[in-house]
Coordinates of C-alpha atoms in Angstrom, one line a residue:
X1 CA -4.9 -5.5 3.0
X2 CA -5.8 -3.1 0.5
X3 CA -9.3 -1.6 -0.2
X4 CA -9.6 -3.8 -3.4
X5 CA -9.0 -6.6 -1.4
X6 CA -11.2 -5.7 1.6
X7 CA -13.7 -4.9 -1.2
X8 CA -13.8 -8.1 -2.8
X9 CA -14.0 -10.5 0.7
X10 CA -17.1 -7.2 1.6
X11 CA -18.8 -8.4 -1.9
X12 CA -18.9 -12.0 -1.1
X13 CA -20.0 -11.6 2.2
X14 CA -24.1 -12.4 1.1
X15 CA -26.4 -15.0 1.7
X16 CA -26.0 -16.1 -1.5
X17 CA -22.6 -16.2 -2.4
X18 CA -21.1 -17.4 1.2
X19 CA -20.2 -20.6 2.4
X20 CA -21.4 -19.4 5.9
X21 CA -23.5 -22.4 6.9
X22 CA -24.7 -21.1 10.3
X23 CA -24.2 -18.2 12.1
X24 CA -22.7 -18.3 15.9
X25 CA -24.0 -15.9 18.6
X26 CA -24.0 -14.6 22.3
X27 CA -25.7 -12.3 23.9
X28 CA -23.9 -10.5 27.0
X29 CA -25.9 -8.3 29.4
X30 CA -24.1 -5.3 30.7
X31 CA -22.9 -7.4 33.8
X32 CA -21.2 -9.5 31.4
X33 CA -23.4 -12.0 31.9
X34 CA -24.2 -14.4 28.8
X35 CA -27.9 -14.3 27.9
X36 CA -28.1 -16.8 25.3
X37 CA -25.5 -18.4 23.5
X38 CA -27.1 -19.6 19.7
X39 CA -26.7 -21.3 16.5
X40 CA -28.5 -20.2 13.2
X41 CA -28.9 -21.7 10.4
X42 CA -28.5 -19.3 7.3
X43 CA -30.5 -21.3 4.8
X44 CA -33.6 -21.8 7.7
X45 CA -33.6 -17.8 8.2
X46 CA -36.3 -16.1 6.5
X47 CA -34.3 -14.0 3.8
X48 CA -34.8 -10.3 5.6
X49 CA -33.3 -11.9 8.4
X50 CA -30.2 -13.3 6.9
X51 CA -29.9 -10.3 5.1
X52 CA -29.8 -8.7 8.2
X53 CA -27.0 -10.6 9.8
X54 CA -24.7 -10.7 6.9
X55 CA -25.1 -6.6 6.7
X56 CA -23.3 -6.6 10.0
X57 CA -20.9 -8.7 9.0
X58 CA -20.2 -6.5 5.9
X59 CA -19.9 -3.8 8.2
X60 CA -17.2 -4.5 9.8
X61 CA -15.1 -4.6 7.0
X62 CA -16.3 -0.8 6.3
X63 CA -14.4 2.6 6.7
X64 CA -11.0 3.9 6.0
X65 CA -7.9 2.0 6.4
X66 CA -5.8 2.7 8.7
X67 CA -8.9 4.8 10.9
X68 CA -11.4 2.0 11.6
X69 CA -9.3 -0.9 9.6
X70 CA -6.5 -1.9 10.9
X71 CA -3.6 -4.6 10.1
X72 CA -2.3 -6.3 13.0
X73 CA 0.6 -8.3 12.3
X74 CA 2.3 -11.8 14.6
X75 CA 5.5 -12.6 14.8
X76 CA 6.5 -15.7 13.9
X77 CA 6.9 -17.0 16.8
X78 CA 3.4 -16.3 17.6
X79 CA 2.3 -18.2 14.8
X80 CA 4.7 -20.9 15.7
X81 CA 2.7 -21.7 18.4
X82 CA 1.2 -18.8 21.0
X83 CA -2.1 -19.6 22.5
X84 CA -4.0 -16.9 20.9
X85 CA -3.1 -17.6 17.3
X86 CA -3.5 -21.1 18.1
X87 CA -7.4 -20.5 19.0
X88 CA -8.1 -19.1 16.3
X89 CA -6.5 -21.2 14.2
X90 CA -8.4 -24.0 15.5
X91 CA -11.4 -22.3 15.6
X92 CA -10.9 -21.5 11.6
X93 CA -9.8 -25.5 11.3
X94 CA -13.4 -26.8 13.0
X95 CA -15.0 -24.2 11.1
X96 CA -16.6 -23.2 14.8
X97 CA -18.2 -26.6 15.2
X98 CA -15.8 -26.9 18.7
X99 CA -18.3 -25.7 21.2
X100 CA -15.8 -25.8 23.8
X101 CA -13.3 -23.7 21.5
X102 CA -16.4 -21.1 21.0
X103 CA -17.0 -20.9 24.7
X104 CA -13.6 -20.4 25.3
X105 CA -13.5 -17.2 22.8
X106 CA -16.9 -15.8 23.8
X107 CA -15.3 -15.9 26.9
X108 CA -12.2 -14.0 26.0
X109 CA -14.1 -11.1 24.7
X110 CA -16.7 -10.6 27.4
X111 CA -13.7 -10.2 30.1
X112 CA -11.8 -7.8 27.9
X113 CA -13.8 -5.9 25.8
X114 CA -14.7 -2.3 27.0
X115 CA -18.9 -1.7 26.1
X116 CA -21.3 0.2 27.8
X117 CA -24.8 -1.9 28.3
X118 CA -25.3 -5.2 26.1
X119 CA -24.2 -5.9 23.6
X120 CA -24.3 -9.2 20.5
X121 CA -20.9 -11.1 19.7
X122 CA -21.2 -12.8 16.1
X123 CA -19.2 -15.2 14.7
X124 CA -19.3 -16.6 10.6
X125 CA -16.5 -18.7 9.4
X126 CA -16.3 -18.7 5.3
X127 CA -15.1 -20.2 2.6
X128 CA -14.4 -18.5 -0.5
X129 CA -12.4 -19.7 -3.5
X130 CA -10.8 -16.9 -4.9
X131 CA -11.0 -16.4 -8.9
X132 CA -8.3 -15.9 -10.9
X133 CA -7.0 -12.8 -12.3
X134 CA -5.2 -11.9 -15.1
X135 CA -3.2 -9.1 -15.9
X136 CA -6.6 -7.3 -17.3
X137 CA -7.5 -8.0 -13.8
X138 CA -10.8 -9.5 -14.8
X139 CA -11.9 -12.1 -12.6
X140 CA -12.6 -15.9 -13.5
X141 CA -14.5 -18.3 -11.7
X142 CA -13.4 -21.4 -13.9
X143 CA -10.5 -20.5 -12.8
X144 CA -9.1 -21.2 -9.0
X145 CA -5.9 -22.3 -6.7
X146 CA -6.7 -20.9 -3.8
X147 CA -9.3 -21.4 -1.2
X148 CA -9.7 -18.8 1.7
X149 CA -11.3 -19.8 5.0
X150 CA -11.4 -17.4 7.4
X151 CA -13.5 -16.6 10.1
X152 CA -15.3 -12.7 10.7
X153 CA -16.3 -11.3 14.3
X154 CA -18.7 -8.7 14.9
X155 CA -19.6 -7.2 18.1
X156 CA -22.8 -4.7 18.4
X157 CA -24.2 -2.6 21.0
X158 CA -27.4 -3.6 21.4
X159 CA -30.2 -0.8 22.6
X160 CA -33.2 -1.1 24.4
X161 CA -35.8 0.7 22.4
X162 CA -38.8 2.8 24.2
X163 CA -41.8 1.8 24.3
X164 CA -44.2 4.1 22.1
X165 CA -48.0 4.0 20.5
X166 CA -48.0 1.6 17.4
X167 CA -50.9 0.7 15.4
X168 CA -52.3 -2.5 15.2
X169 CA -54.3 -3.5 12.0
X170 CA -56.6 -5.6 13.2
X171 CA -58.2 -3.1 15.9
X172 CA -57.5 -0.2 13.9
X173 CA -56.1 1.5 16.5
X174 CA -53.0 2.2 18.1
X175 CA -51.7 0.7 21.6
X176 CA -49.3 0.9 23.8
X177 CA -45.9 -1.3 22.8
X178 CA -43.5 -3.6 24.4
X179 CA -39.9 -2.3 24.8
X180 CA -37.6 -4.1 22.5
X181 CA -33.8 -5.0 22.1
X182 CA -32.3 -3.7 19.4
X183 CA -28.6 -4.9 17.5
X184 CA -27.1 -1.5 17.0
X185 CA -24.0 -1.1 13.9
X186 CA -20.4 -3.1 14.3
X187 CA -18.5 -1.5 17.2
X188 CA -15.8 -3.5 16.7
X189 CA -14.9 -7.1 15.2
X190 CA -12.2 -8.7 12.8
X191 CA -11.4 -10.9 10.1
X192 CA -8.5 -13.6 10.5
X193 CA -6.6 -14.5 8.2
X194 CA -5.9 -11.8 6.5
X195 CA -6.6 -12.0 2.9
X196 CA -3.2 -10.4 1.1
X197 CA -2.4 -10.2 -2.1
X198 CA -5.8 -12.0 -2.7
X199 CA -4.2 -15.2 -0.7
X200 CA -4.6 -16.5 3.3
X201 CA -2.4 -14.9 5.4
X202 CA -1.9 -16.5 8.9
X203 CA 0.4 -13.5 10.0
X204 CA -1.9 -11.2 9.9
X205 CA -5.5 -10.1 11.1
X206 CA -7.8 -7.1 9.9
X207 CA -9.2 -5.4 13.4
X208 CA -12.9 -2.8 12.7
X209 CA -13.3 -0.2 15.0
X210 CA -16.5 2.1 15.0
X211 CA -14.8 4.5 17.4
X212 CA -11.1 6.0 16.1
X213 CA -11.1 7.6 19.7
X214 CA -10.7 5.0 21.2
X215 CA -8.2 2.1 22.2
X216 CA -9.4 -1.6 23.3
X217 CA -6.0 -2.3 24.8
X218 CA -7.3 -5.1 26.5
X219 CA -9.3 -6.9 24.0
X220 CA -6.6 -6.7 21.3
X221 CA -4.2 -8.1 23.4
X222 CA -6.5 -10.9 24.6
X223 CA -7.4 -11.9 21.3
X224 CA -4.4 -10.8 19.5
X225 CA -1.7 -10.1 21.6
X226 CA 0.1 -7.4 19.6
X227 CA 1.3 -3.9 19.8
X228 CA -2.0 -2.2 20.1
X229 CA -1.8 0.7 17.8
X230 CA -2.4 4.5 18.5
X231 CA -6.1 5.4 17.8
X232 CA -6.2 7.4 14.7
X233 CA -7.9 10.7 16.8
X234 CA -5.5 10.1 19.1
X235 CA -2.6 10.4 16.4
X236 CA -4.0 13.4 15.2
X237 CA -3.6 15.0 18.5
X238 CA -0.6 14.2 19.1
X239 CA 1.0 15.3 15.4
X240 CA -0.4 18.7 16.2
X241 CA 1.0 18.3 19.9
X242 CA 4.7 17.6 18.2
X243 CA 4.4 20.5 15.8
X244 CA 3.4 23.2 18.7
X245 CA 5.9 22.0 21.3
X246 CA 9.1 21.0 18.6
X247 CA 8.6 24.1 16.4
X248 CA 7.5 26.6 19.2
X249 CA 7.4 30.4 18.4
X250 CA 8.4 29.1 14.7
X251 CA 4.7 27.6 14.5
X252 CA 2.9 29.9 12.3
X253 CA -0.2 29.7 10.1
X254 CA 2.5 29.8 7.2
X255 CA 3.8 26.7 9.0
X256 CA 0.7 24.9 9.3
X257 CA -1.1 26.1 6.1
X258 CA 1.6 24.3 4.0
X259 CA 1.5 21.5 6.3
X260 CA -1.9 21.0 5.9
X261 CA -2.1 21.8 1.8
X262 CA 1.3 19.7 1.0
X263 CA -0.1 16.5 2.7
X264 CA -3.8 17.4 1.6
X265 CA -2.0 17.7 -2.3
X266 CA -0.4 13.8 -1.8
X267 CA -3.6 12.8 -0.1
X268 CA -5.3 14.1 -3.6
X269 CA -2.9 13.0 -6.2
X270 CA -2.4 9.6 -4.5
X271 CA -6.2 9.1 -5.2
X272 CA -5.9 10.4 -8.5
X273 CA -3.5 7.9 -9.5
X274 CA -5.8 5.2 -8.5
X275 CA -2.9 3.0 -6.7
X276 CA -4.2 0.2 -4.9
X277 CA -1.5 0.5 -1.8
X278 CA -2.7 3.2 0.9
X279 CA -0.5 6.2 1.0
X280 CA 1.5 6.6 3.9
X281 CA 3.5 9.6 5.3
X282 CA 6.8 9.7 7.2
X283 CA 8.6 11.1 9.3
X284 CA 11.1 12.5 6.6
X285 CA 8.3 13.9 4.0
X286 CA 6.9 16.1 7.6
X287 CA 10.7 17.7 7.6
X288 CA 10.8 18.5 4.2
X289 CA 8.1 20.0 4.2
X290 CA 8.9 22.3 7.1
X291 CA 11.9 23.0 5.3
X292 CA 10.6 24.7 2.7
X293 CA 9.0 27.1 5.6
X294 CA 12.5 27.7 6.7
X295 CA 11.9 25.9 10.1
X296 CA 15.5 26.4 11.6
X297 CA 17.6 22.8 12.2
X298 CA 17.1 22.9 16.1
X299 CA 13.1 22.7 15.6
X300 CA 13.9 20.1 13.4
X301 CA 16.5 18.0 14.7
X302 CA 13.4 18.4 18.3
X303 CA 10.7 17.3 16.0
X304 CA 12.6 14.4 14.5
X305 CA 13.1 13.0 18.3
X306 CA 9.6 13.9 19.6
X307 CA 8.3 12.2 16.3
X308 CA 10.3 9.0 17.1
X309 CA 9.7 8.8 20.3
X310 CA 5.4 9.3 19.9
X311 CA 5.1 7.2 17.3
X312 CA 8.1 4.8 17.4
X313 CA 11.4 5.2 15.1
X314 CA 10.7 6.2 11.4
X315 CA 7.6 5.1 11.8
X316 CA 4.6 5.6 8.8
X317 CA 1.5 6.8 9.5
X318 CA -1.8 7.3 7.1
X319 CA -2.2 11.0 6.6
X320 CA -5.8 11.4 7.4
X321 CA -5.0 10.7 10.1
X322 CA -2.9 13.3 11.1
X323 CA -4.6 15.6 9.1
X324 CA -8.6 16.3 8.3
X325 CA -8.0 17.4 4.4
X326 CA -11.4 18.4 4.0
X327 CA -11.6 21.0 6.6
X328 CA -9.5 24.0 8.3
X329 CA -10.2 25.6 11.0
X330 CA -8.8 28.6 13.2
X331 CA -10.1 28.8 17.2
X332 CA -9.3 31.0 20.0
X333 CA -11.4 31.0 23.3
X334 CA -13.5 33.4 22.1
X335 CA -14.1 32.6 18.2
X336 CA -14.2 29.7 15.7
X337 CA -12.8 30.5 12.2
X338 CA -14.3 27.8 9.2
X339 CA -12.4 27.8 5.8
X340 CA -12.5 26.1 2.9
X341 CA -9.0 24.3 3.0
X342 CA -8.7 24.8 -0.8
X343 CA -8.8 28.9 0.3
X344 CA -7.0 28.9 3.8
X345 CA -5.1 31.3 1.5
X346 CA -7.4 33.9 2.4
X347 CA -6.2 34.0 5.7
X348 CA -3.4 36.2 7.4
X349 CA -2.5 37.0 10.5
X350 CA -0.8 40.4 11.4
X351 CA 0.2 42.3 14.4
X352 CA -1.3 46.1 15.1
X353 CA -0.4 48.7 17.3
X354 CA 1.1 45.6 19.4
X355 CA -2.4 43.6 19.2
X356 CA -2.0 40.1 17.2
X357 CA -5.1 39.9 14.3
X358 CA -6.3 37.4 12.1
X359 CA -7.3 38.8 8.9
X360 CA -9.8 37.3 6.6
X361 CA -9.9 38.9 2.7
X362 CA -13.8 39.7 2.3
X363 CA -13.9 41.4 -0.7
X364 CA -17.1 38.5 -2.2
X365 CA -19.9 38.8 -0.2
X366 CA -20.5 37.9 3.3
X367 CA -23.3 37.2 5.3
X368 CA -23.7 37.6 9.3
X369 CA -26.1 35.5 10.5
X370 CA -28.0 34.5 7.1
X371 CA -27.9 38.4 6.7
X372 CA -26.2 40.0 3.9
X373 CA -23.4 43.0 4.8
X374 CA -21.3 45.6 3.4
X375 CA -18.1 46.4 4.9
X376 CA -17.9 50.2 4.6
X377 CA -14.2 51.8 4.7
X378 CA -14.0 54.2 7.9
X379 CA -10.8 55.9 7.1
X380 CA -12.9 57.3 4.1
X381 CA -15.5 58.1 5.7
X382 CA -13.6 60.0 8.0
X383 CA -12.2 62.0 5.4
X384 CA -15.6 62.4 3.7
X385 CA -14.6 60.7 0.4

């Protein structure tokens, strides 16, 4: 899915533009015992309430794709007939009106997913028929061949709140108050079918995670069964991993400078150009650019295997997350170095006498501590000048 795409089914998702009838929920404490299992009404809700549940819903179609929004795609044999397509499939079909189907994937979730403490699993199945658009790409409603049902799962932390003074009009006075149990944001969820190329799509599912540090192995493969795919911190860890170990003493700050500014450039032009299909980077656009750093053909030819072999053959990856364009940043044990990635120009580094230095061009002014400075030249000094 695209963002235009993810933005459109995110827009629909209100009380009053849904087709979500009732709302299905269970509450699991953090033995992984059920609670209570419910189901809501969405026209009997008072309105700050419904308003309330469909914002978590929303939420999980929220953040950047390819970091909290992922595609997962089946094979077709999967869809052919594997048992965890084919629950959800027939959950999507009864519109979740199969209790013994819901129990079933409540179930699912509670033995695989990885929470700390309760937590609330949400369930909405939709409807929505999808306007036409024409090549202006204006929308019309008159206008419709395609209906997409699809279902969207939420899961949320919930916290335990502490119990504190709170005034109570009536007495005009403030007393003493009962510990509640709060729904925290989405941690995870999904939305199956995908909706591609504004249409259903049965061979593929949109997973939301809160957390890009960290893998639910377990519940994707209960619920999915798929290659679960590298967590987006995780990738970045590991890109930097490949360039320190493949390009070794050839690893400069020249090296990574123009690593960082070349992807950082596409990352920028890609959103000036305003096209609707995320940017990816592979493993072929890396080498050139350490090419034109003159990164001999052994590093290369050790990056190009390490590359395959981390992230599987020519494989793409999104380039945030292998990168963090809006920040650069130098660390030893000792010191932490903030720059402006627009300026990391500013920065050298040298060796003196023997010693290795990083050099930082001051010559604007600089400020120690919220306290202004001048930097006085010793040499002169020295001389008397």
């Amino acid at each position: 899915m695209i963002d235009k795409e993810i933005g459109e089914i995110r827009r629909h998702l209100r009380r009053d533009r849904s087709a979500i009838t009732h709302l299905y929920g269970c509450y699991v404490n953090d033995n992984k015992e059920i609670i209570a299992s419910f189901r809501q009404s969405t026209a009997l809700m008072p309105e700050n309430e419904s308003n309330k549940y469909f914002a978590l819903l929303r939420r999980t179609l929220s953040g950047g794709l390819g970091r909290n929004l992922i595609d997962l795609s089946f094979k077709t044999s999967q869809v052919a007939g594997s048992p965890e397509h084919k629950l959800l499939m027939d959950l999507r079909e009864c519109k979740l009106q199969d209790e013994e189907l819901l129990a079933t994937f409540f179930q699912k979730i509670i033995d695989s997913v990885v929470l700390e403490g309760s937590y609330l699993i949400l369930l909405g199945c939709d409807s929505y028929d999808v306007p036409f658009k024409g090549k202006d790409d204006i929308a019309s409603r008159d206008q419709s061949d395609e209906v997409y049902t699809y279902l969207i799962c939420t899961i949320c932390p919930v916290k335990q709140t502490k119990a504190n003074l709170h005034y109570v009009p009536e007495e005009k006075l403030f007393h003493d108050g009962a510990m509640n149990q709060m729904v925290s944001s989405p941690a995870l969820g999904f939305l199956f079918p995908a909706f591609n190329d504004r249409a259903t799509d049965i061979y593929s599912a949109l997973y939301y995670t809160h957390d890009i540090s960290v893998s639910q192995d377990t519940l994707i493969e209960a619920l999915f069964n798929v290659p679960v795919p590298q967590p987006a911190a995780e990738q970045k860890k590991t890109f930097e991993t490949l360039l320190t170990t493949s390009l070794g003493e050839e690893c400069s700050l020249d090296v990574v400078q123009t690593v960082h500014d070349q992807i950082s450039q596409r990352i920028e032009l890609h959103k000036e150009a305003k096209v609707p299909e995320p940017l990816l980077i592979g493993k072929e656009e890396v080498k050139e650019v350490l090419a034109s750093c003159h990164v001999s053909d052994a590093a290369m030819a050790k990056f190009s295997v390490s590359y395959d072999e981390a992230f599987g053959f020519e494989a793409d990856l999104h380039p945030k997350n292998i990168i963090d364009n809006k920040h650069f940043e130098l660390k030893t044990p000792d010191v932490v170095i903030k720059v402006d990635p627009a300026r990391s120009d500013l920065i050298e580094t040298r060796v003196i006498g023997g010693v290795k230095y990083i050099m930082i061009c001051a010559d604007e002014d600089v400020e120690v501590n919220g306290v202004s400075i001048s930097i006085q030249d010793k040499e002169k000094e020295a001389a008397g000048v």
